[in-house]
Tab-separated table of C-alpha atoms and ligand atoms in Angstrom:
chain	number	residue	atom	x	y	z
A	1	MET	CA	-0.069	-0.242	-0.341
A	2	LYS	CA	1.779	3.552	-1.307
A	3	TYR	CA	-1.354	5.873	0.105
A	4	GLU	CA	-4.666	4.986	1.449
A	5	ILE	CA	-7.445	8.393	1.714
A	6	LYS	CA	-8.587	7.036	5.469
A	7	CYS	CA	-11.745	8.894	7.177
A	8	SER	CA	-9.658	10.414	10.516
A	9	VAL	CA	-13.176	9.367	12.675
A	10	CYS	CA	-14.095	6.105	11.952
A	11	ASN	CA	-11.362	4.768	10.083
A	12	LYS	CA	-13.626	4.115	6.129
A	13	SER	CA	-10.998	3.400	3.556
A	14	LEU	CA	-11.728	5.645	0.498
A	15	SER	CA	-10.745	5.011	-3.205
A	16	SER	CA	-11.694	7.714	-4.452
A	17	LEU	CA	-9.386	10.767	-5.013
A	18	LEU	CA	-11.323	13.274	-5.374
A	19	ALA	CA	-13.252	12.800	-1.688
A	20	PHE	CA	-13.787	15.291	0.590
A	21	LYS	CA	-15.376	14.124	3.743
A	22	CYS	CA	-16.545	10.531	4.673
A	23	PRO	CA	-19.672	9.024	2.728
A	24	SER	CA	-19.857	7.594	6.645
A	25	CYS	CA	-20.022	10.015	9.294
A	26	GLY	CA	-19.174	13.472	7.969
A	27	GLY	CA	-15.896	12.982	9.355
A	28	PRO	CA	-12.371	14.626	7.813
A	29	LEU	CA	-10.364	12.525	5.995
A	30	ASP	CA	-6.570	12.025	5.852
A	31	VAL	CA	-3.917	10.948	3.890
A	32	GLU	CA	-2.165	8.160	5.608
A	33	LEU	CA	0.895	7.001	3.722
A	34	GLY	CA	2.379	3.277	3.087
A	35	PHE	CA	6.165	4.301	2.921
A	36	ASN	CA	9.363	5.604	4.012
A	37	PHE	CA	10.706	8.884	3.648
A	38	ASP	CA	13.809	8.013	1.664
A	39	PRO	CA	16.520	10.984	1.008
A	40	ASP	CA	17.527	9.277	-1.635
A	41	LYS	CA	14.116	9.511	-3.337
A	42	ILE	CA	14.716	12.891	-3.541
A	43	ARG	CA	15.300	14.545	-6.492
A	44	THR	CA	18.397	17.231	-6.054
A	45	SER	CA	17.995	18.930	-9.666
A	46	ASN	CA	14.603	20.135	-8.877
A	47	TYR	CA	14.143	23.442	-6.965
A	48	SER	CA	10.654	23.168	-6.198
A	49	LEU	CA	8.148	20.908	-3.880
A	50	TRP	CA	8.380	18.531	-7.272
A	51	ARG	CA	11.666	17.007	-5.570
A	52	TYR	CA	10.266	15.207	-3.156
A	53	GLU	CA	7.520	13.562	-6.244
A	54	GLN	CA	8.430	10.040	-4.657
A	55	PHE	CA	6.767	11.135	-1.509
A	56	PHE	CA	3.399	12.365	-2.991
A	57	PRO	CA	2.781	8.935	-4.803
A	58	TYR	CA	-0.767	9.930	-5.614
A	59	ALA	CA	0.411	13.041	-7.530
A	60	GLN	CA	3.043	11.355	-9.068
A	61	GLU	CA	1.212	8.967	-11.440
A	62	ARG	CA	-0.512	11.932	-13.265
A	63	LYS	CA	0.379	15.234	-15.444
A	64	ILE	CA	1.547	17.418	-12.546
A	65	ILE	CA	0.653	20.894	-12.588
A	66	THR	CA	2.996	23.836	-11.483
A	67	LEU	CA	4.001	26.999	-10.780
A	68	SER	CA	7.780	26.130	-9.821
A	69	GLU	CA	6.262	26.053	-6.543
A	70	GLY	CA	8.173	25.430	-2.860
A	71	TRP	CA	11.873	25.100	-2.200
A	72	THR	CA	11.707	29.117	-0.555
A	73	PRO	CA	14.119	30.440	1.131
A	74	LEU	CA	14.942	29.788	4.269
A	75	VAL	CA	16.726	33.332	5.491
A	76	LYS	CA	18.510	33.881	8.628
A	77	PHE	CA	16.806	37.320	10.411
A	78	SER	CA	18.891	37.117	13.308
A	79	ASP	CA	21.783	35.048	15.471
A	80	ASN	CA	19.122	31.710	16.006
A	81	VAL	CA	16.113	32.956	13.985
A	82	TYR	CA	15.254	31.747	10.221
A	83	ALA	CA	12.509	33.249	8.382
A	84	LYS	CA	11.123	30.673	5.740
A	85	LEU	CA	9.610	33.334	2.943
A	86	GLU	CA	6.134	31.845	1.769
A	87	SER	CA	5.812	35.076	0.350
A	88	GLY	CA	8.311	34.384	-2.393
A	89	ASN	CA	5.677	30.913	-4.068
A	90	PRO	CA	4.277	31.649	-7.431
A	91	THR	CA	0.534	33.395	-6.158
A	92	GLY	CA	2.440	35.005	-2.583
A	93	SER	CA	1.697	32.492	-0.001
A	94	PHE	CA	2.420	28.867	0.859
A	95	LYS	CA	-1.244	27.813	-0.529
A	96	ASP	CA	0.397	26.988	-3.458
A	97	ARG	CA	1.323	23.603	-1.777
A	98	GLY	CA	-1.509	22.747	-1.853
A	99	SER	CA	-2.403	23.664	-5.340
A	100	THR	CA	0.083	21.988	-7.073
A	101	VAL	CA	-0.368	18.914	-5.023
A	102	LEU	CA	-4.711	18.561	-5.822
A	103	VAL	CA	-4.988	20.443	-8.849
A	104	SER	CA	-2.113	17.510	-10.171
A	105	ALA	CA	-3.836	14.840	-9.313
A	106	LEU	CA	-7.228	15.336	-9.520
A	107	HIS	CA	-7.680	17.804	-13.332
A	108	GLU	CA	-7.408	15.264	-15.091
A	109	LEU	CA	-10.712	13.295	-13.588
A	110	ILE	CA	-12.382	16.609	-13.182
A	111	LYS	CA	-11.579	17.519	-16.897
A	112	GLU	CA	-12.957	14.293	-17.907
A	113	ALA	CA	-16.200	14.647	-16.577
A	114	GLU	CA	-16.307	17.662	-17.687
A	115	GLY	CA	-15.913	19.409	-14.959
A	116	TYR	CA	-15.190	22.961	-12.746
A	117	ILE	CA	-13.835	23.538	-9.573
A	118	SER	CA	-15.894	25.211	-6.101
A	119	GLU	CA	-13.790	26.100	-4.006
A	120	ASP	CA	-14.375	29.101	-0.651
A	121	SER	CA	-11.799	31.204	0.815
A	122	SER	CA	-10.367	34.190	2.959
A	123	GLY	CA	-8.794	35.421	-0.318
A	124	ASN	CA	-5.272	33.387	-0.909
A	125	ALA	CA	-6.261	29.853	-1.369
A	126	GLY	CA	-9.333	31.555	-3.759
A	127	ALA	CA	-6.000	33.176	-5.306
A	128	SER	CA	-3.770	29.835	-5.479
A	129	MET	CA	-6.731	27.377	-6.793
A	130	ALA	CA	-7.385	30.105	-9.230
A	131	ALA	CA	-3.623	29.834	-10.933
A	132	TYR	CA	-3.672	26.226	-11.141
A	133	ALA	CA	-6.264	25.346	-12.242
A	134	ALA	CA	-5.898	28.100	-15.526
A	135	ARG	CA	-2.513	26.638	-15.339
A	136	ALA	CA	-5.205	22.850	-15.679
A	137	GLY	CA	-6.555	24.233	-18.221
A	138	LEU	CA	-9.647	24.627	-16.065
A	139	LYS	CA	-12.557	25.923	-14.740
A	140	ALA	CA	-12.680	27.840	-11.456
A	141	LYS	CA	-15.694	29.307	-9.676
A	142	ILE	CA	-13.929	30.997	-5.485
A	143	TYR	CA	-16.559	32.238	-2.796
A	144	VAL	CA	-14.834	34.876	-0.598
A	145	PRO	CA	-16.124	36.465	2.106
A	146	GLU	CA	-18.034	40.873	1.714
A	147	THR	CA	-14.821	40.819	3.467
A	148	VAL	CA	-12.086	39.593	1.159
A	149	ALA	CA	-8.685	42.437	1.394
A	150	GLY	CA	-9.004	43.558	-2.227
A	151	PRO	CA	-5.558	42.523	-3.750
A	152	LYS	CA	-7.313	38.753	-2.938
A	153	PHE	CA	-9.702	39.614	-5.227
A	154	ASN	CA	-8.411	41.099	-7.627
A	155	GLN	CA	-6.162	38.748	-7.570
A	156	ILE	CA	-8.377	35.617	-7.863
A	157	GLN	CA	-10.097	37.695	-10.991
A	158	PHE	CA	-7.377	37.918	-13.498
A	159	TYR	CA	-6.058	34.824	-13.114
A	160	GLY	CA	-9.703	34.697	-14.995
A	161	ALA	CA	-11.846	32.350	-11.848
A	162	GLN	CA	-15.354	33.493	-11.295
A	163	VAL	CA	-15.310	35.117	-8.042
A	164	THR	CA	-18.816	35.577	-5.908
A	165	LYS	CA	-19.125	36.955	-2.398
A	166	ILE	CA	-21.040	36.028	-0.178
A	167	SER	CA	-22.023	37.570	3.364
A	168	GLY	CA	-22.698	36.486	6.502
A	169	GLY	CA	-19.561	34.803	7.551
A	170	ARG	CA	-17.075	31.891	6.837
A	171	ALA	CA	-18.687	29.319	7.500
A	172	ARG	CA	-22.518	30.747	4.505
A	173	VAL	CA	-19.370	30.159	2.196
A	174	ALA	CA	-18.404	27.247	2.603
A	175	GLU	CA	-21.635	26.295	2.467
A	176	GLU	CA	-22.561	28.201	-0.755
A	177	ALA	CA	-19.057	27.008	-2.330
A	178	GLN	CA	-20.096	23.490	-0.969
A	179	LYS	CA	-24.153	23.196	-2.987
A	180	MET	CA	-24.342	20.432	-5.000
A	181	GLU	CA	-24.916	21.555	-8.603
A	182	ARG	CA	-24.361	20.330	-12.457
A	183	ARG	CA	-20.396	19.821	-12.975
A	184	LYS	CA	-19.342	20.729	-9.811
A	185	PHE	CA	-16.383	19.233	-8.069
A	186	TYR	CA	-15.958	20.786	-4.740
A	187	VAL	CA	-12.525	21.046	-3.617
A	188	GLY	CA	-12.354	23.505	-0.373
A	189	HIS	CA	-8.954	23.666	0.971
A	190	ILE	CA	-10.385	23.399	4.284
A	191	LEU	CA	-11.695	19.649	3.903
A	192	HIS	CA	-9.893	18.685	0.931
A	193	PRO	CA	-7.338	15.726	1.892
A	194	LEU	CA	-5.291	16.648	-0.762
A	195	PHE	CA	-4.131	20.330	0.069
A	196	ARG	CA	-3.435	19.840	3.397
A	197	ASP	CA	-1.230	16.646	3.139
A	198	GLY	CA	0.352	19.279	0.006
A	199	MET	CA	1.903	20.913	3.158
A	200	ARG	CA	3.928	17.896	4.191
A	201	SER	CA	6.190	19.204	2.076
A	202	LEU	CA	7.330	22.260	4.315
A	203	ALA	CA	8.670	19.803	6.530
A	204	TYR	CA	10.738	18.460	4.000
A	205	GLU	CA	11.908	21.875	2.839
A	206	LEU	CA	13.145	22.474	6.375
A	207	LEU	CA	15.155	19.295	7.627
A	208	GLU	CA	17.192	20.087	4.184
A	209	GLN	CA	17.372	23.565	4.562
A	210	PHE	CA	18.525	23.310	8.833
A	211	GLY	CA	21.390	21.186	7.329
A	212	TRP	CA	19.102	17.780	8.149
A	213	SER	CA	18.381	19.311	11.843
A	214	VAL	CA	15.685	19.844	13.848
A	215	PRO	CA	15.453	23.467	14.962
A	216	GLU	CA	13.942	23.907	18.174
A	217	ARG	CA	10.690	25.386	17.450
A	218	ILE	CA	9.063	25.840	14.745
A	219	TYR	CA	5.869	29.434	14.738
A	220	LEU	CA	3.034	29.368	12.021
A	221	PRO	CA	-0.434	31.567	11.894
A	222	VAL	CA	-3.142	29.105	12.188
A	223	SER	CA	-6.956	29.977	10.435
A	224	ALA	CA	-8.307	26.145	9.826
A	225	GLY	CA	-5.456	24.743	10.550
A	226	THR	CA	-4.048	23.138	6.938
A	227	LEU	CA	-0.972	24.229	6.776
A	228	LEU	CA	-0.515	22.821	10.429
A	229	LEU	CA	-1.670	19.636	10.318
A	230	GLY	CA	0.403	19.148	6.615
A	231	VAL	CA	3.220	20.204	8.521
A	232	ILE	CA	3.113	17.843	11.505
A	233	ASN	CA	2.074	15.360	9.817
A	234	GLY	CA	5.244	16.039	7.454
A	235	PHE	CA	7.306	15.852	10.964
A	236	LYS	CA	5.727	12.939	11.710
A	237	HIS	CA	6.512	10.918	8.174
A	238	LEU	CA	10.302	11.909	8.781
A	239	SER	CA	9.834	10.593	12.239
A	240	ASP	CA	8.046	7.452	11.587
A	241	SER	CA	10.786	7.147	8.158
A	242	LYS	CA	12.990	7.056	11.443
A	243	GLU	CA	15.256	10.465	9.161
A	244	ILE	CA	14.397	11.918	12.522
A	245	ASP	CA	14.658	11.203	16.527
A	246	VAL	CA	13.223	14.339	17.592
A	247	LEU	CA	10.396	16.459	16.531
A	248	PRO	CA	10.063	20.067	16.503
A	249	LYS	CA	7.950	21.898	19.628
A	250	ILE	CA	5.059	23.412	16.956
A	251	VAL	CA	3.945	26.455	18.451
A	252	ALA	CA	0.456	27.360	16.305
A	253	CYS	CA	-0.097	30.921	16.519
A	254	GLN	CA	-4.092	33.371	16.223
A	255	THR	CA	-5.146	36.204	17.087
A	256	GLU	CA	-6.879	37.420	20.469
A	257	GLN	CA	-9.681	37.700	18.352
A	258	VAL	CA	-9.683	34.429	16.313
A	259	SER	CA	-8.133	32.059	18.781
A	260	PRO	CA	-10.624	28.901	19.304
A	261	LEU	CA	-7.553	26.463	18.786
A	262	TYR	CA	-5.296	28.452	21.233
A	263	HIS	CA	-8.550	28.018	23.965
A	264	LEU	CA	-9.667	25.143	23.665
A	265	PHE	CA	-5.782	23.773	23.469
A	266	LYS	CA	-5.504	25.430	27.031
A	267	GLY	CA	-8.220	24.032	28.721
A	268	LEU	CA	-10.231	27.772	27.571
A	269	LYS	CA	-13.490	29.164	26.569
A	270	TYR	CA	-13.539	30.792	23.696
A	271	ASP	CA	-16.151	33.630	23.075
A	272	PRO	CA	-15.821	34.922	19.647
A	273	PRO	CA	-16.750	38.549	18.340
A	274	GLU	CA	-19.709	39.002	16.056
A	275	THR	CA	-17.408	40.768	13.549
A	276	ILE	CA	-13.758	40.432	13.244
A	277	THR	CA	-12.249	43.309	12.554
A	278	SER	CA	-8.376	41.582	12.924
A	279	VAL	CA	-5.667	43.840	10.584
A	280	ALA	CA	-5.455	39.802	10.125
A	281	ASP	CA	-8.393	39.181	7.797
A	282	ALA	CA	-6.765	35.918	6.453
A	283	LEU	CA	-7.336	34.299	9.897
A	284	VAL	CA	-10.752	34.737	9.761
A	285	SER	CA	-12.152	30.824	10.811
A	286	VAL	CA	-14.099	31.004	14.235
A	287	LYS	CA	-15.536	27.367	14.428
A	288	PRO	CA	-12.710	25.317	12.203
A	289	PRO	CA	-13.974	22.029	11.195
A	290	LEU	CA	-10.281	20.501	11.888
A	291	LEU	CA	-10.323	21.667	15.345
A	292	ASP	CA	-10.352	18.929	17.501
A	293	MET	CA	-8.448	17.553	14.614
A	294	MET	CA	-5.870	20.191	14.939
A	295	VAL	CA	-5.880	20.219	19.058
A	296	LYS	CA	-5.502	16.187	19.442
A	297	ARG	CA	-2.814	16.696	16.859
A	298	LEU	CA	-1.017	19.091	18.539
A	299	LYS	CA	-1.166	18.128	21.794
A	300	GLU	CA	0.327	14.284	20.218
A	301	VAL	CA	3.221	16.265	19.359
A	302	LYS	CA	3.659	18.075	22.347
A	303	GLY	CA	3.085	21.536	20.364
A	304	ASP	CA	2.193	24.164	22.351
A	305	ALA	CA	-0.134	27.380	21.503
A	306	VAL	CA	-0.034	31.027	21.603
A	307	MET	CA	-2.226	33.862	21.619
A	308	VAL	CA	-1.253	37.856	20.100
A	309	THR	CA	-3.051	41.076	20.389
A	310	GLU	CA	-3.787	43.690	17.200
A	311	GLY	CA	-1.159	46.103	18.615
A	312	GLU	CA	1.882	42.873	18.679
A	313	ILE	CA	0.247	42.439	15.486
A	314	ILE	CA	1.263	45.822	13.933
A	315	GLU	CA	4.135	45.933	16.010
A	316	ALA	CA	5.811	42.507	14.597
A	317	PHE	CA	4.180	43.354	10.978
A	318	LEU	CA	6.589	46.154	11.134
A	319	GLU	CA	9.620	45.533	12.606
A	320	LEU	CA	9.327	42.334	10.107
A	321	ALA	CA	8.982	44.988	7.023
A	322	ARG	CA	11.534	47.424	8.790
A	323	SER	CA	14.502	44.533	8.451
A	324	GLY	CA	13.068	44.066	4.845
A	325	PHE	CA	10.867	41.545	4.991
A	326	PHE	CA	7.381	42.470	3.755
A	327	VAL	CA	4.426	40.085	4.573
A	328	GLU	CA	1.122	40.412	5.044
A	329	PRO	CA	-0.092	40.861	8.671
A	330	SER	CA	-1.648	37.116	8.742
A	331	SER	CA	1.723	35.886	8.247
A	332	ALA	CA	3.444	38.361	11.483
A	333	VAL	CA	0.795	36.449	14.206
A	334	ALA	CA	4.230	34.011	13.251
A	335	PHE	CA	6.726	36.839	14.816
A	336	ALA	CA	4.316	38.300	17.126
A	337	GLY	CA	3.914	35.160	18.762
A	338	TYR	CA	8.434	34.319	18.662
A	339	LYS	CA	8.332	37.752	20.233
A	340	LYS	CA	5.815	36.947	23.020
A	341	GLN	CA	7.343	33.308	23.971
A	342	LEU	CA	11.074	34.635	23.687
A	343	HIS	CA	9.924	38.270	25.926
A	344	THR	CA	8.684	35.437	28.410
A	345	ASN	CA	11.885	32.894	28.185
A	346	VAL	CA	9.574	30.167	26.937
A	347	SER	CA	11.853	30.441	23.407
A	348	SER	CA	15.210	29.865	23.585
A	349	LYS	CA	17.414	31.832	22.382
A	350	HIS	CA	19.959	29.851	21.608
A	351	ASN	CA	18.841	27.211	19.643
A	352	ASN	CA	17.337	27.306	16.146
A	353	VAL	CA	14.276	29.209	15.066
A	354	ALA	CA	11.444	29.181	12.074
A	355	ILE	CA	9.028	31.261	11.400
A	356	ILE	CA	6.992	30.694	8.873
A	357	LEU	CA	6.636	33.816	6.558
A	358	THR	CA	2.503	33.042	5.122
A	359	GLY	CA	1.790	35.259	2.397
A	360	ASN	CA	2.775	37.989	0.665
A	361	GLY	CA	2.666	41.655	1.563
A	362	LEU	CA	1.487	42.968	-1.295
A	363	LYS	CA	-1.627	41.613	-0.341
A	364	THR	CA	-2.037	43.858	2.499
A	365	THR	CA	-5.138	46.564	2.434
A	366	LEU	CA	-2.858	48.519	5.524
A	367	LYS	CA	-2.317	51.834	4.435
A	368	PRO	CA	1.271	53.070	6.082
A	369	THR	CA	0.404	56.239	8.487
B	401	PLP	C1	-1.698	34.455	4.437
B	401	PLP	C2	-1.692	33.188	6.220
B	401	PLP	N1	-1.575	33.298	6.708
B	401	PLP	C3	-2.015	31.657	7.487
B	401	PLP	C4	-3.139	31.168	6.973
B	401	PLP	C5	-3.735	30.417	7.824
B	401	PLP	O1	-4.031	28.462	7.051
B	401	PLP	P1	-4.582	27.897	7.868
B	401	PLP	O2	-5.969	27.833	7.380
B	401	PLP	O3	-4.455	26.712	6.983
B	401	PLP	O4	-4.395	27.475	9.417
B	401	PLP	C6	-3.737	31.900	6.071
B	401	PLP	C7	-5.377	31.112	5.613
B	401	PLP	O5	-5.323	31.256	4.719
B	401	PLP	C8	-3.666	32.779	4.746
B	401	PLP	O6	-3.879	33.174	4.327
B	402	ZN	ZN1	-16.268	8.176	8.736
């Protein structure tokens, strides 16, 4: 068995790559890997995510749809702190890892059925999926919240996708995207196991770029949890394959307004605000469908969670920009989380730390003052 798509709740095994939830219990799906990570199988002459083609067997068997995503720079920020510039991906965010893997695996199946893809997103995943659909010659319909950031809304349209604004909160947007329609294939990045599975590649890259040593801590922003869960799975795969003997401390960073994971992980009660006004416009999932999975897996790998205020986000955003790293405020949340743990002596001043800078600053609607 090279891989298996399985329900994370009832363990049902599925044969279709197109499934986005369990047909028996509705639970979220996972990709289970039946092979080891093997450094000898890396295509070292390929400077993109597809150097790991052998470790994505369901895509490898098909025509790969790529814009040369992944293998993003790992840049020294200070003595022991490194920034992973996911903002340098083709559409400006880490989402391209998920899109290239998902679209590569599915585009032929959807074309054979003369279908089109449907996706819901706060902006970045929609832009990314629209780009890879364009690259594959597939039609895409992207559903976004009314509050979508202008630059992301424009980007989706420039890729040629049809984009629809939906009012009434993030869950309503997902509902609309999932509504059954003829020839519609829902590939929503939050639920689709292949999108999340693409994030595994980030763990492989970090290990390679740190010279096969595991960083002590990794800080990343969390909303729906695809990045967090994918990175955890990647490091677990490396550990199960005996390539590493310790796991990094993975720290999930959330905003005060949107912090369901932080609260549940710490055993605290979370009351989401009625409307979200955070500058971190990509972090909007107050009730993420994968919340239970996130808490379970973060506990399994002995990770941590941290919550930051709006003031801390802006401060981190400006400090990054004034050091030459222009990222989205949503990405600055990870740096703010690191700074908070550093000030309270939770994070190390000496051992290697990676901050995942998830999205490009050109996507922000903030104005300089
Ligand atoms: C720039 C940016 N950072 C972080 C995230 C959070 O990722 P996830 O929803 O997978 O938790 C998103 C999600 O939209 C994003 O666009
Ligand atoms: Zn199930």
